[in-house]
DNA sequence: CTGTTAGCGCATTCAG
DNA sequence: CTGAATGCGCTAACAG
């Protein structure tokens, strides 16, 4: 079905049909004829051809690192919220944490009918920068700082620092000492690649600074790097536990990694007290953490909170960043806003006094 | 930048450039010239215009009910795997569990340059059926049975039945009785809307049948309906617990709902033994379930497994359904396969003897 | 091997 | 108000 065929069937010109479709001048009489033909045929105009002409799609593409993530879904929920309110639709492309795929999908969107792109950033490579500089369609980056595009990011350093302080206090409360050898070296950290500036660098540096401010040092032997997966967190934590029996706290760069760490502690407990657990009579009792080890995270994952009761973590305004990001994008799409924007969003500690 | 401009700059025809781009006959000499111009200008062909011509996009659209879901992400992982291997890319559209949005996005994809569509189905309405029947592009439905399109679905009934039997056995082991009043009425079920044929009907009916086969009856007073969210499961479970102090098992239609139920039990335990918990000295000990209540789910969620140690659940071949779905789709896209296919995938019980 | 030509399906002039 | 004509950027014949 093409607009031309509809025009023939209705005995009008294709232009008339086009006007009918787009609200141009047209007589009631022809309007009715066209309406009927369209109804009968079930004709649907090709969005594709329209876009080739108009250069407007009322569509934005969002490139995300992965699909199954609470933080990502909160951001996209925010984006979707403002988009739909303003008559836009949203398409997603998931890169499965492969930066090269990110470029591929950015280019795909660039040459596809989308009016703008939101990149939920992880690693910003030279290729990324080149793209941001040269892109034909407006882009806003969410979750990472960059000077090559409008961006909205979170105060990862501040959040890390706050968490560092919280952890240090926890240690002190437990040990009743301050910065002595007895306490130092007993907090472990599972981070991520430093290529991720927000999570891998700022968050970790902040964490270190927060600890230090309270007189606690994070020793290198007590740190590990993990991927952004539970499984990776599990292995990192296991490794940590094997090598350092004196660990009291395992702080993780994300709640997902923290979930893996909790899994590791669970496995550890089982190993250590298989008899006690199964002989206890109340089979349904799980010991989530080795009694002297606690886990912290970042991201305020609701799932984790539900099933564990909540570990100390940080709430970022993910949904807000999505909202603001979409607004920024629409500003440049619709109003040609040219002034670059960098926006930093705050955070909120969660469960810092958990189990106090 | 258009192909025409490149052609001028390189002193060749636009057709030559097109051939260069698409691997047609072209002399080394011109090839070199064109290569240079393209490099200098950073020209990128408009995928959009190309598709208008070729009617091929090497792209498939996937409509999903939500983004933050392990089952959905496993399906898309499967799809992506075969797609990328065959040179296709994947775009996602999330409907946030609103069936109307599903139609909207299906129509978007229909008129957008995609070669095919995968619908991860929830509710199949009359509108859906109409779309499936009339769609201009091939569609395959994953997760629901339908006769209006190629579909791949899971044995929800069988899985429900197996779970029913498992639960019944659990009850019997615990109570040492079989089908007496003492045991009947003590298993609760949190289901979902019956509009979802797979999860809301088959799974639940199967569950009932499984229980019945073992002499246990599920009484209506012990069932609740929930959305596909943790929060909804939480409230449903709380309600159940309030009304029926004799519940021994809460079976949930999904692991996500089960997570909510676990959260409810946690909240309950806290309420009931606030002193005991905080006075126990080992602050990090969580009691996940009220000692006499267990929770079961469906879906084999890895996150849940990690942090709880694993509840009885069933593993569906989600990734496999994605793989098969994509293969089916490509068969009709590339080879014009016309024979309709319905594929039912099996399941595997997980943790059925958990804490035996 | 190469350039010219003719559309893909639509929206937009521009004369009526 | 309306239709004929033009072209968005590209590819697919077609004749060189």
XYZ file of C-alpha atoms (C1' of nucleotides) in Angstrom:
744
model
C 0.000 0.000 0.000
C 1.370 3.367 -1.013
C -0.054 6.803 -0.811
C -0.426 6.771 -4.560
C -2.652 3.747 -4.604
C -4.850 5.251 -1.942
C -5.085 8.415 -4.023
C -6.219 6.460 -7.052
C -8.786 4.485 -5.135
C -10.166 7.665 -3.641
C -10.026 9.492 -6.925
C -7.799 12.250 -5.614
C -4.160 13.163 -5.879
C -1.481 11.747 -3.651
C -0.912 15.235 -2.351
C -4.456 15.355 -1.108
C -3.937 12.141 0.779
C -0.746 13.493 2.225
C -2.591 16.568 3.386
C -5.331 14.441 4.830
C -2.742 12.508 6.777
C -0.930 15.557 8.013
C -3.760 17.949 8.654
C -3.432 20.264 5.658
C -6.185 22.035 3.782
C -8.677 19.620 2.371
C -12.409 19.685 1.648
C -14.768 17.721 3.826
C -15.939 15.823 0.805
C -12.546 14.451 -0.160
C -11.622 13.995 3.440
C -14.485 11.551 3.751
C -13.581 9.657 0.577
C -10.009 9.275 1.659
C -10.991 8.251 5.161
C -13.088 5.470 3.758
C -10.461 4.116 1.435
C -7.858 4.139 4.164
C -10.193 2.350 6.487
C -10.999 -0.308 3.930
C -7.455 -0.941 2.895
C -5.926 -0.613 6.334
C -3.304 1.552 4.738
C -0.500 2.760 6.914
C 1.933 5.365 5.651
C 5.570 4.366 5.600
C 7.210 6.139 8.490
C 10.441 5.446 6.755
C 9.682 7.355 3.580
C 8.161 10.179 5.550
C 11.295 10.523 7.568
C 13.472 10.555 4.519
C 11.517 13.610 3.470
C 10.856 15.456 6.667
C 13.998 14.607 8.570
C 11.857 14.264 11.610
C 10.985 10.998 13.208
C 9.650 11.837 16.663
C 11.894 9.075 17.780
C 14.960 8.953 19.940
C 17.469 6.176 20.212
C 18.950 5.159 23.517
C 22.169 3.195 23.701
C 22.470 1.208 26.912
C 25.240 -1.034 28.229
C 22.870 -3.785 29.238
C 19.233 -4.555 29.500
C 18.916 -6.360 32.777
C 19.887 -3.609 35.146
C 17.922 -1.654 37.637
C 19.941 1.495 37.199
C 19.652 1.411 33.423
C 15.946 0.732 33.591
C 15.456 3.636 35.944
C 17.223 5.940 33.529
C 15.205 4.712 30.573
C 12.020 5.032 32.599
C 12.858 8.676 33.120
C 13.623 9.203 29.464
C 10.480 7.448 28.360
C 8.399 9.514 30.727
C 9.284 12.869 29.218
C 9.498 11.518 25.699
C 6.007 10.079 25.649
C 4.633 13.225 27.173
C 6.079 15.189 24.291
C 4.939 12.790 21.606
C 8.157 10.906 21.037
C 8.919 7.244 21.047
C 12.005 5.494 22.253
C 14.101 2.741 20.752
C 16.797 0.943 22.695
C 20.030 -0.643 21.604
C 21.914 -2.772 24.060
C 25.654 -3.151 23.718
C 26.200 -5.883 26.252
C 29.042 -3.894 27.764
C 31.112 -3.937 24.614
C 32.359 -0.434 23.824
C 32.807 -1.278 20.145
C 29.175 -2.213 19.895
C 28.403 1.135 21.408
C 29.991 2.852 18.446
C 28.207 0.557 16.047
C 24.831 1.385 17.477
C 25.579 5.078 17.749
C 26.354 5.076 14.046
C 23.276 3.046 13.333
C 21.115 5.609 15.049
C 22.972 8.443 13.404
C 21.958 7.195 9.996
C 18.560 6.002 10.972
C 15.528 8.047 11.402
C 15.999 9.183 14.967
C 15.929 12.811 16.026
C 18.371 12.363 18.842
C 20.405 9.910 20.838
C 20.898 9.284 24.512
C 24.012 7.382 25.423
C 24.064 5.775 28.821
C 27.790 5.899 29.126
C 30.307 3.495 30.496
C 33.653 3.889 28.870
C 34.292 6.987 26.777
C 37.009 6.117 24.294
C 38.649 8.297 21.679
C 36.202 6.833 19.197
C 33.353 7.947 21.369
C 34.691 11.449 21.554
C 35.070 11.562 17.809
C 31.528 10.473 17.389
C 30.198 13.004 19.854
C 32.074 15.766 18.112
C 30.960 14.855 14.623
C 27.531 13.399 15.112
C 24.870 14.650 12.740
C 22.182 14.192 15.345
C 22.176 15.639 18.840
C 23.466 13.380 21.578
C 23.301 13.597 25.323
C 25.404 11.423 27.549
C 23.983 10.148 30.796
C 26.089 8.737 33.588
C 29.476 9.982 32.509
C 31.095 13.357 32.311
C 32.244 14.521 28.916
C 32.933 17.865 27.403
C 32.018 16.725 23.915
C 28.296 16.568 24.485
C 25.573 17.629 26.819
C 25.935 15.369 29.790
C 24.285 14.476 33.019
C 26.254 12.594 35.559
C 26.147 11.657 39.193
C 28.326 12.747 42.066
C 30.190 9.491 42.206
C 33.131 10.974 44.026
C 30.919 12.459 46.704
C 28.971 9.243 47.004
C 32.153 7.230 47.301
C 33.440 9.559 49.950
C 30.252 9.373 51.955
C 30.355 5.614 51.751
C 33.994 5.627 52.815
C 33.111 7.599 55.896
C 30.176 5.364 56.684
C 32.327 2.296 56.381
C 35.029 3.813 58.533
C 32.504 4.593 61.227
C 31.161 1.104 61.058
C 34.658 -0.209 61.596
C 35.244 2.044 64.511
C 32.012 1.171 66.159
C 32.863 -2.466 65.782
C 36.453 -2.291 66.829
C 36.410 0.627 69.161
C 39.659 1.873 67.797
C 40.651 4.525 65.361
C 43.101 4.028 62.598
C 45.296 1.561 64.379
C 46.841 -1.457 62.731
C 44.098 -3.556 64.164
C 41.479 -1.817 62.099
C 43.416 -0.906 59.018
C 43.516 -3.484 56.306
C 40.239 -4.992 57.292
C 38.078 -3.275 54.762
C 38.073 -4.667 51.256
C 36.880 -3.071 48.040
C 35.680 -4.625 44.833
C 35.871 -2.046 42.077
C 35.553 -2.012 38.325
C 37.759 -1.047 35.416
C 39.274 2.401 35.649
C 38.230 2.943 32.071
C 34.840 3.708 33.525
C 35.585 7.133 34.910
C 32.445 7.462 36.972
C 32.307 4.086 38.622
C 35.866 2.875 38.254
C 37.669 6.071 39.141
C 35.533 8.703 40.870
C 33.564 6.321 43.021
C 36.650 4.458 44.151
C 38.781 7.532 44.730
C 35.954 9.047 46.702
C 35.696 5.916 48.742
C 39.387 5.979 49.513
C 39.199 9.647 50.437
C 36.254 9.037 52.727
C 38.041 6.239 54.513
C 41.179 8.280 54.833
C 39.331 11.240 56.252
C 38.296 8.935 59.042
C 41.734 7.509 59.472
C 41.236 4.237 57.683
C 43.430 3.162 54.809
C 42.399 0.848 52.009
C 45.326 -1.404 51.263
C 45.883 -2.595 47.723
C 45.967 -6.203 48.759
C 42.370 -5.845 49.822
C 41.038 -4.591 46.511
C 39.820 -6.489 43.481
C 38.453 -5.614 40.082
C 35.221 -7.077 38.848
C 32.975 -6.859 35.829
C 29.525 -5.378 36.261
C 28.075 -8.776 37.055
C 27.053 -10.728 40.095
C 29.127 -13.650 39.041
C 32.217 -11.538 38.814
C 31.521 -10.095 42.250
C 31.108 -13.594 43.588
C 34.515 -14.688 42.423
C 36.235 -11.517 43.543
C 34.733 -11.853 47.008
C 35.653 -15.507 47.249
C 39.203 -14.652 46.343
C 39.268 -11.923 48.943
C 37.872 -14.193 51.637
C 40.366 -16.895 50.844
C 43.326 -14.625 51.134
C 42.285 -12.417 54.003
C 40.518 -14.043 56.923
C 40.502 -10.728 58.745
C 38.138 -8.890 56.396
C 35.290 -7.174 58.160
C 33.673 -5.223 55.382
C 33.490 -5.784 51.669
C 32.520 -2.620 49.861
C 31.471 -3.049 46.268
C 31.298 -0.573 43.408
C 27.748 -1.642 42.534
C 24.895 -3.429 44.225
C 25.076 -6.140 41.604
C 28.643 -6.895 42.554
C 27.559 -6.706 46.180
C 24.965 -9.366 45.484
C 27.764 -11.580 44.221
C 29.745 -10.871 47.372
C 26.778 -11.834 49.490
C 26.515 -15.024 47.534
C 30.152 -15.703 48.284
C 29.623 -15.142 51.987
C 26.660 -17.474 51.855
C 28.756 -20.141 50.208
C 31.429 -19.583 52.786
C 29.038 -19.936 55.702
C 27.706 -23.161 54.263
C 31.143 -24.556 53.876
C 32.079 -23.672 57.382
C 29.010 -24.809 59.219
C 27.300 -27.407 57.091
C 26.321 -29.457 60.093
C 25.126 -26.616 62.214
C 22.929 -25.301 59.440
C 21.222 -28.514 58.531
C 20.955 -29.715 62.099
C 19.411 -26.522 63.323
C 15.947 -27.855 62.804
C 14.629 -24.664 61.262
C 15.635 -25.462 57.770
C 14.502 -22.211 56.297
C 16.935 -20.087 58.144
C 19.612 -18.679 55.919
C 22.649 -17.054 57.285
C 23.268 -14.395 54.754
C 26.591 -13.124 55.891
C 29.397 -14.619 57.840
C 28.529 -13.135 61.169
C 31.441 -10.720 61.242
C 31.413 -9.565 57.625
C 29.177 -6.984 56.066
C 28.766 -5.894 52.508
C 28.074 -2.463 51.060
C 27.207 -1.374 47.573
C 26.171 1.519 45.376
C 22.936 1.995 43.481
C 20.143 1.208 45.926
C 18.987 -1.877 44.127
C 15.434 -2.628 45.211
C 15.674 -6.315 44.574
C 18.678 -6.639 46.808
C 17.001 -4.544 49.430
C 13.919 -6.738 49.364
C 15.578 -10.070 49.838
C 18.339 -9.028 52.211
C 16.617 -6.303 54.144
C 18.993 -3.721 52.789
C 22.730 -3.209 52.865
C 24.396 0.194 53.135
C 24.285 1.669 49.670
C 23.853 4.941 47.818
C 20.795 6.116 45.991
C 21.525 8.001 42.782
C 18.901 9.933 40.909
C 18.877 7.595 37.956
C 15.356 8.310 36.932
C 15.987 12.013 37.310
C 19.033 11.794 35.108
C 16.865 10.153 32.482
C 14.286 12.884 32.764
C 16.775 15.706 32.592
C 18.652 14.006 29.806
C 15.555 13.676 27.677
C 14.606 17.277 28.373
C 18.019 18.473 27.342
C 17.826 16.423 24.192
C 14.406 17.727 23.238
C 15.605 21.259 23.870
C 18.211 20.903 21.197
C 16.014 18.890 18.861
C 13.029 21.189 18.963
C 14.428 24.540 19.863
C 17.911 24.193 18.528
C 19.356 25.020 21.913
C 23.054 25.532 21.378
C 24.427 26.251 24.813
C 26.217 23.183 26.105
C 25.115 21.828 29.456
C 26.862 19.772 32.080
C 24.680 18.664 34.941
C 25.801 16.954 38.108
C 23.220 15.166 40.237
C 23.532 14.434 43.924
C 22.940 11.267 45.928
C 21.568 9.976 49.193
C 23.038 7.422 51.558
C 20.758 4.482 52.251
C 20.813 2.116 55.226
C 23.925 3.688 56.615
C 22.840 2.698 60.066
C 21.578 -0.649 59.052
C 21.629 -3.095 61.977
C 23.202 -0.448 64.059
C 27.105 14.540 3.090
C 25.443 12.640 0.285
C 26.693 10.038 -2.104
C 26.414 12.599 -4.862
C 28.766 15.025 -3.211
C 31.288 12.283 -2.625
C 30.996 11.338 -6.265
C 31.718 14.897 -7.351
C 34.673 15.279 -5.033
C 36.101 12.019 -6.258
C 35.340 12.814 -9.866
C 33.233 9.722 -10.409
C 29.558 8.909 -10.652
C 27.369 8.320 -7.652
C 26.832 4.796 -8.908
C 30.546 4.171 -8.662
C 30.513 5.286 -5.076
C 27.546 3.064 -4.396
C 29.391 0.146 -5.878
C 32.439 0.971 -3.853
C 30.296 0.915 -0.766
C 28.561 -2.302 -1.637
C 31.354 -4.283 -3.192
C 30.441 -4.050 -6.845
C 32.763 -3.922 -9.798
C 35.120 -1.001 -9.599
C 38.659 -0.300 -10.729
C 41.433 -0.076 -8.201
C 42.151 3.418 -9.347
C 38.725 4.836 -8.602
C 38.436 2.734 -5.540
C 41.430 4.533 -4.150
C 40.100 7.972 -5.041
C 36.786 7.302 -3.442
C 38.359 5.798 -0.366
C 40.345 8.959 0.137
C 37.425 11.312 -0.251
C 35.314 9.283 2.117
C 38.080 9.230 4.638
C 38.573 12.966 4.427
C 34.933 13.841 4.662
C 33.972 11.171 7.149
C 31.033 10.442 4.947
C 28.552 7.863 6.109
C 25.821 6.593 3.840
C 22.283 7.060 5.036
C 21.065 3.685 6.098
C 17.633 5.148 5.879
C 17.714 5.996 2.206
C 19.363 2.732 1.420
C 16.553 0.860 3.028
C 13.917 2.814 1.231
C 15.485 1.404 -1.879
C 16.533 -2.078 -0.944
C 13.772 -2.968 1.475
C 16.377 -4.640 3.530
C 17.716 -3.301 6.745
C 19.594 -6.162 8.374
C 17.768 -5.094 11.454
C 15.156 -6.697 13.593
C 12.940 -5.053 16.142
C 12.151 -6.708 19.424
C 9.171 -5.644 21.490
C 9.600 -6.466 25.159
C 7.279 -5.963 28.131
C 9.971 -4.515 30.330
C 13.630 -3.878 30.373
C 14.686 -4.832 33.849
C 13.979 -8.507 33.777
C 16.206 -11.503 33.821
C 13.907 -13.611 31.702
C 13.518 -10.915 29.063
C 17.225 -10.272 28.980
C 17.918 -13.942 28.536
C 15.585 -14.064 25.572
C 17.126 -10.994 23.986
C 20.575 -12.403 24.609
C 19.582 -15.443 22.617
C 18.138 -13.347 19.828
C 21.147 -11.094 19.706
C 23.463 -14.077 19.560
C 22.067 -15.517 16.358
C 21.337 -12.127 14.860
C 24.855 -10.799 15.200
C 26.240 -14.033 13.835
C 24.133 -13.559 10.736
C 24.988 -9.901 10.306
C 21.872 -8.380 11.773
C 21.404 -5.776 14.451
C 18.701 -5.574 17.058
C 16.580 -2.708 18.279
C 14.415 -2.939 21.364
C 11.174 -1.285 22.279
C 9.911 -1.588 25.822
C 6.211 -1.350 26.509
C 6.339 -1.166 30.263
C 3.684 -3.857 30.469
C 1.062 -1.808 28.664
C -0.544 -3.869 25.900
C -1.595 -0.747 23.986
C 1.997 0.358 23.794
C 2.795 -3.034 22.405
C 0.558 -2.330 19.431
C 2.050 1.105 19.013
C 5.558 -0.237 18.844
C 4.606 -3.125 16.608
C 3.182 -0.622 14.158
C 6.252 1.548 14.505
C 8.468 -1.355 13.594
C 6.160 -2.367 10.783
C 6.701 0.995 9.106
C 10.220 1.430 10.199
C 13.071 -0.150 8.403
C 13.234 -3.503 10.137
C 13.213 -6.819 8.360
C 11.345 -8.618 11.063
C 9.881 -8.387 14.522
C 10.104 -10.504 17.614
C 7.355 -9.985 20.135
C 8.030 -11.187 23.624
C 4.426 -11.736 24.437
C 2.381 -11.168 27.522
C -1.228 -10.556 26.680
C -2.457 -11.377 23.192
C -5.504 -9.227 22.537
C -7.751 -9.101 19.502
C -5.677 -6.140 18.329
C -2.578 -8.258 18.573
C -4.131 -10.981 16.526
C -5.172 -8.490 13.899
C -1.682 -7.172 13.712
C -0.138 -10.605 13.459
C -2.491 -11.513 10.659
C -1.943 -8.362 8.653
C 1.627 -7.422 9.380
C 3.708 -6.495 6.380
C 6.853 -7.786 8.029
C 7.361 -11.228 9.496
C 6.755 -11.586 13.209
C 7.581 -14.316 15.642
C 6.058 -14.455 19.085
C 8.138 -15.694 21.982
C 6.688 -16.748 25.292
C 3.062 -17.161 24.289
C 1.197 -19.554 22.119
C -0.644 -18.107 19.130
C -1.831 -19.506 15.875
C -1.484 -16.219 14.068
C 2.290 -16.224 13.890
C 5.288 -18.422 14.315
C 5.644 -18.873 18.030
C 7.915 -20.360 20.609
C 6.575 -20.908 24.043
C 7.420 -22.737 27.193
C 5.730 -25.670 28.843
C 4.166 -23.566 31.538
C 1.525 -26.109 32.320
C 4.060 -28.873 32.754
C 6.267 -26.635 34.831
C 3.360 -25.613 37.016
C 2.403 -29.216 37.485
C 5.907 -30.250 38.428
C 6.064 -27.412 40.892
C 2.697 -28.417 42.297
C 3.954 -31.913 42.914
C 7.144 -30.648 44.481
C 5.223 -28.386 46.781
C 2.846 -31.153 47.747
C 5.745 -33.406 48.605
C 7.290 -30.703 50.668
C 4.079 -30.354 52.598
C 3.849 -34.046 53.166
C 7.389 -34.352 54.320
C 6.788 -31.542 56.735
C 3.449 -32.642 58.015
C 3.712 -36.347 57.642
C 0.201 -36.522 56.402
C -1.434 -36.843 53.069
C -4.314 -34.751 51.943
C -5.925 -34.296 55.338
C -7.527 -31.109 56.514
C -4.386 -30.380 58.449
C -2.365 -30.015 55.294
C -4.923 -28.731 52.864
C -5.322 -25.000 52.773
C -1.818 -24.362 53.912
C -0.282 -23.674 50.559
C -0.811 -20.230 49.084
C -0.350 -19.089 45.520
C 0.367 -15.657 44.131
C -0.519 -15.597 40.456
C -0.906 -12.995 37.758
C -3.666 -11.845 35.463
C -5.383 -14.582 33.519
C -5.041 -12.417 30.448
C -1.508 -13.731 30.321
C -2.256 -17.195 29.050
C 1.163 -18.637 29.674
C 1.871 -17.347 33.149
C -1.594 -16.473 34.381
C -3.450 -19.516 33.119
C -1.239 -22.446 32.126
C 1.256 -22.091 34.892
C -1.404 -21.769 37.545
C -3.625 -24.523 36.219
C -0.606 -26.766 36.020
C 0.242 -25.932 39.578
C -3.242 -26.769 40.758
C -3.170 -30.030 38.818
C 0.197 -30.951 40.307
C -1.034 -30.329 43.816
C -4.202 -32.223 43.195
C -2.361 -35.211 41.797
C -0.680 -35.425 45.157
C -3.866 -34.948 47.055
C -3.447 -31.315 47.995
C -6.023 -28.723 47.126
C -5.347 -25.027 46.601
C -8.175 -23.126 48.172
C -9.273 -19.844 46.596
C -8.885 -17.972 49.847
C -5.204 -18.725 49.684
C -4.583 -17.228 46.272
C -3.792 -13.694 45.248
C -3.160 -11.849 42.003
C -0.098 -9.716 41.576
C 1.536 -7.614 38.897
C 4.886 -8.728 37.549
C 6.718 -6.736 40.187
C 8.426 -7.375 43.461
C 6.430 -4.714 45.139
C 3.187 -6.272 44.093
C 4.371 -9.642 45.360
C 5.308 -8.045 48.635
C 1.836 -6.685 49.225
C 0.121 -9.861 48.116
C 2.233 -11.923 50.486
C 1.671 -9.549 53.352
C -2.027 -9.776 52.796
C -1.839 -13.544 52.716
C 0.174 -13.684 55.921
C -2.196 -11.373 57.693
C -5.210 -13.401 56.845
C -3.850 -16.897 57.132
C -1.444 -17.619 59.968
C -1.343 -21.269 58.946
C 0.373 -20.778 55.615
C 3.363 -23.031 55.136
C 4.311 -22.400 51.540
C 3.840 -19.417 49.308
C 4.230 -20.352 45.672
C 4.619 -17.464 43.268
C 4.085 -17.247 39.540
C 7.479 -15.623 39.023
C 10.726 -15.329 40.904
C 10.291 -11.577 40.988
C 7.022 -11.953 42.822
C 8.728 -14.520 45.025
C 11.345 -11.938 45.899
C 8.557 -9.690 47.071
C 7.134 -12.508 49.139
C 10.500 -13.087 50.731
C 10.648 -9.422 51.541
C 7.269 -9.727 53.202
C 8.425 -12.652 55.296
C 11.482 -10.689 56.270
C 9.346 -7.798 57.370
C 7.175 -10.187 59.293
C 10.090 -11.791 61.087
C 11.414 -8.408 62.087
C 8.108 -7.391 63.462
C 7.782 -10.554 65.411
C 11.241 -10.824 66.891
C 12.768 -7.384 66.911
C 14.489 -7.959 70.222
C 15.774 -11.376 69.475
C 17.329 -10.240 66.235
C 19.120 -7.199 67.488
C 20.097 -8.805 70.761
C 21.548 -11.837 69.148
C 24.945 -10.268 69.017
C 25.631 -11.323 65.464
C 24.008 -8.387 63.835
C 24.603 -9.595 60.330
C 22.408 -12.580 60.626
C 19.276 -12.240 58.605
C 16.405 -14.565 58.932
C 15.151 -14.741 55.430
C 12.012 -16.677 55.993
C 9.777 -17.161 58.916
C 11.085 -20.498 60.032
C 8.021 -22.399 59.011
C 7.275 -20.703 55.699
C 8.956 -21.295 52.406
C 8.638 -19.570 49.108
C 8.781 -20.979 45.598
C 8.931 -19.268 42.244
C 9.310 -19.750 38.521
C 12.086 -18.530 36.281
C 15.326 -19.464 38.011
C 16.383 -15.919 38.681
C 20.121 -15.869 39.292
C 20.055 -12.804 41.433
C 17.545 -14.359 43.783
C 19.522 -17.534 43.851
C 22.684 -15.709 44.752
C 21.410 -13.767 47.694
C 19.050 -16.362 49.136
C 20.888 -19.534 48.284
C 18.106 -20.611 45.991
C 14.424 -21.323 46.388
C 12.556 -24.053 44.547
C 11.924 -22.705 41.075
C 11.871 -23.841 37.483
C 14.325 -23.084 34.779
C 12.881 -22.263 31.385
C 14.978 -22.172 28.266
C 14.622 -18.434 27.818
C 17.848 -17.988 25.971
C 17.022 -20.964 23.805
C 13.644 -19.495 22.969
C 15.437 -16.348 21.865
C 17.809 -18.332 19.716
C 15.115 -20.424 18.102
C 12.914 -17.402 17.659
C 15.592 -15.475 15.835
C 16.372 -18.472 13.664
C 12.741 -18.875 12.726
C 12.525 -15.200 11.908
C 15.612 -15.249 9.729
C 14.289 -18.304 7.944
C 11.280 -16.403 6.781
C 13.177 -13.174 6.135
C 15.954 -14.681 4.103
C 14.484 -17.827 2.668
C 10.858 -16.877 2.587
C 9.965 -19.918 4.660
C 6.202 -20.151 4.595
C 5.435 -23.165 6.747
C 4.132 -21.976 10.096
C 5.905 -23.232 13.173
C 4.807 -23.704 16.759
C 7.556 -24.739 19.126
C 7.162 -25.775 22.729
C 10.218 -25.773 24.964
C 10.644 -27.815 28.107
C 11.823 -26.890 31.576
C 13.882 -28.121 34.494
C 13.066 -28.037 38.181
C 15.654 -26.243 40.267
C 16.313 -26.628 43.968
C 13.402 -28.935 44.399
C 15.185 -30.574 47.286
C 16.487 -27.365 48.699
C 17.125 -27.670 52.447
C 15.683 -31.122 52.267
C 34.228 -1.834 -15.362
C 31.334 2.715 -15.684
C 27.907 6.560 -15.985
C 23.039 7.591 -16.868
C 18.453 6.879 -15.621
C 14.657 5.747 -12.985
C 12.349 5.161 -9.107
C 11.656 3.525 -3.435
C 7.084 6.396 -0.616
C 6.353 10.451 0.825
C 5.893 15.869 1.700
C 6.258 20.037 -0.261
C 6.531 23.702 -3.376
C 3.935 26.057 -6.999
C 0.680 27.161 -10.099
C -3.914 26.812 -10.741
C -8.548 24.372 -1.584
C -6.055 21.156 -5.180
C -3.034 18.451 -8.401
C 1.323 18.132 -10.948
C 5.919 18.229 -10.333
C 10.204 17.848 -7.693
C 13.513 15.621 -4.819
C 15.043 13.438 0.097
C 19.741 9.724 -0.524
C 20.392 5.739 -2.357
C 20.543 1.343 -5.421
C 19.391 -1.326 -9.536
C 18.982 -1.978 -14.072
C 20.693 -0.500 -18.448
C 23.443 0.689 -22.057
C 27.898 1.870 -22.950
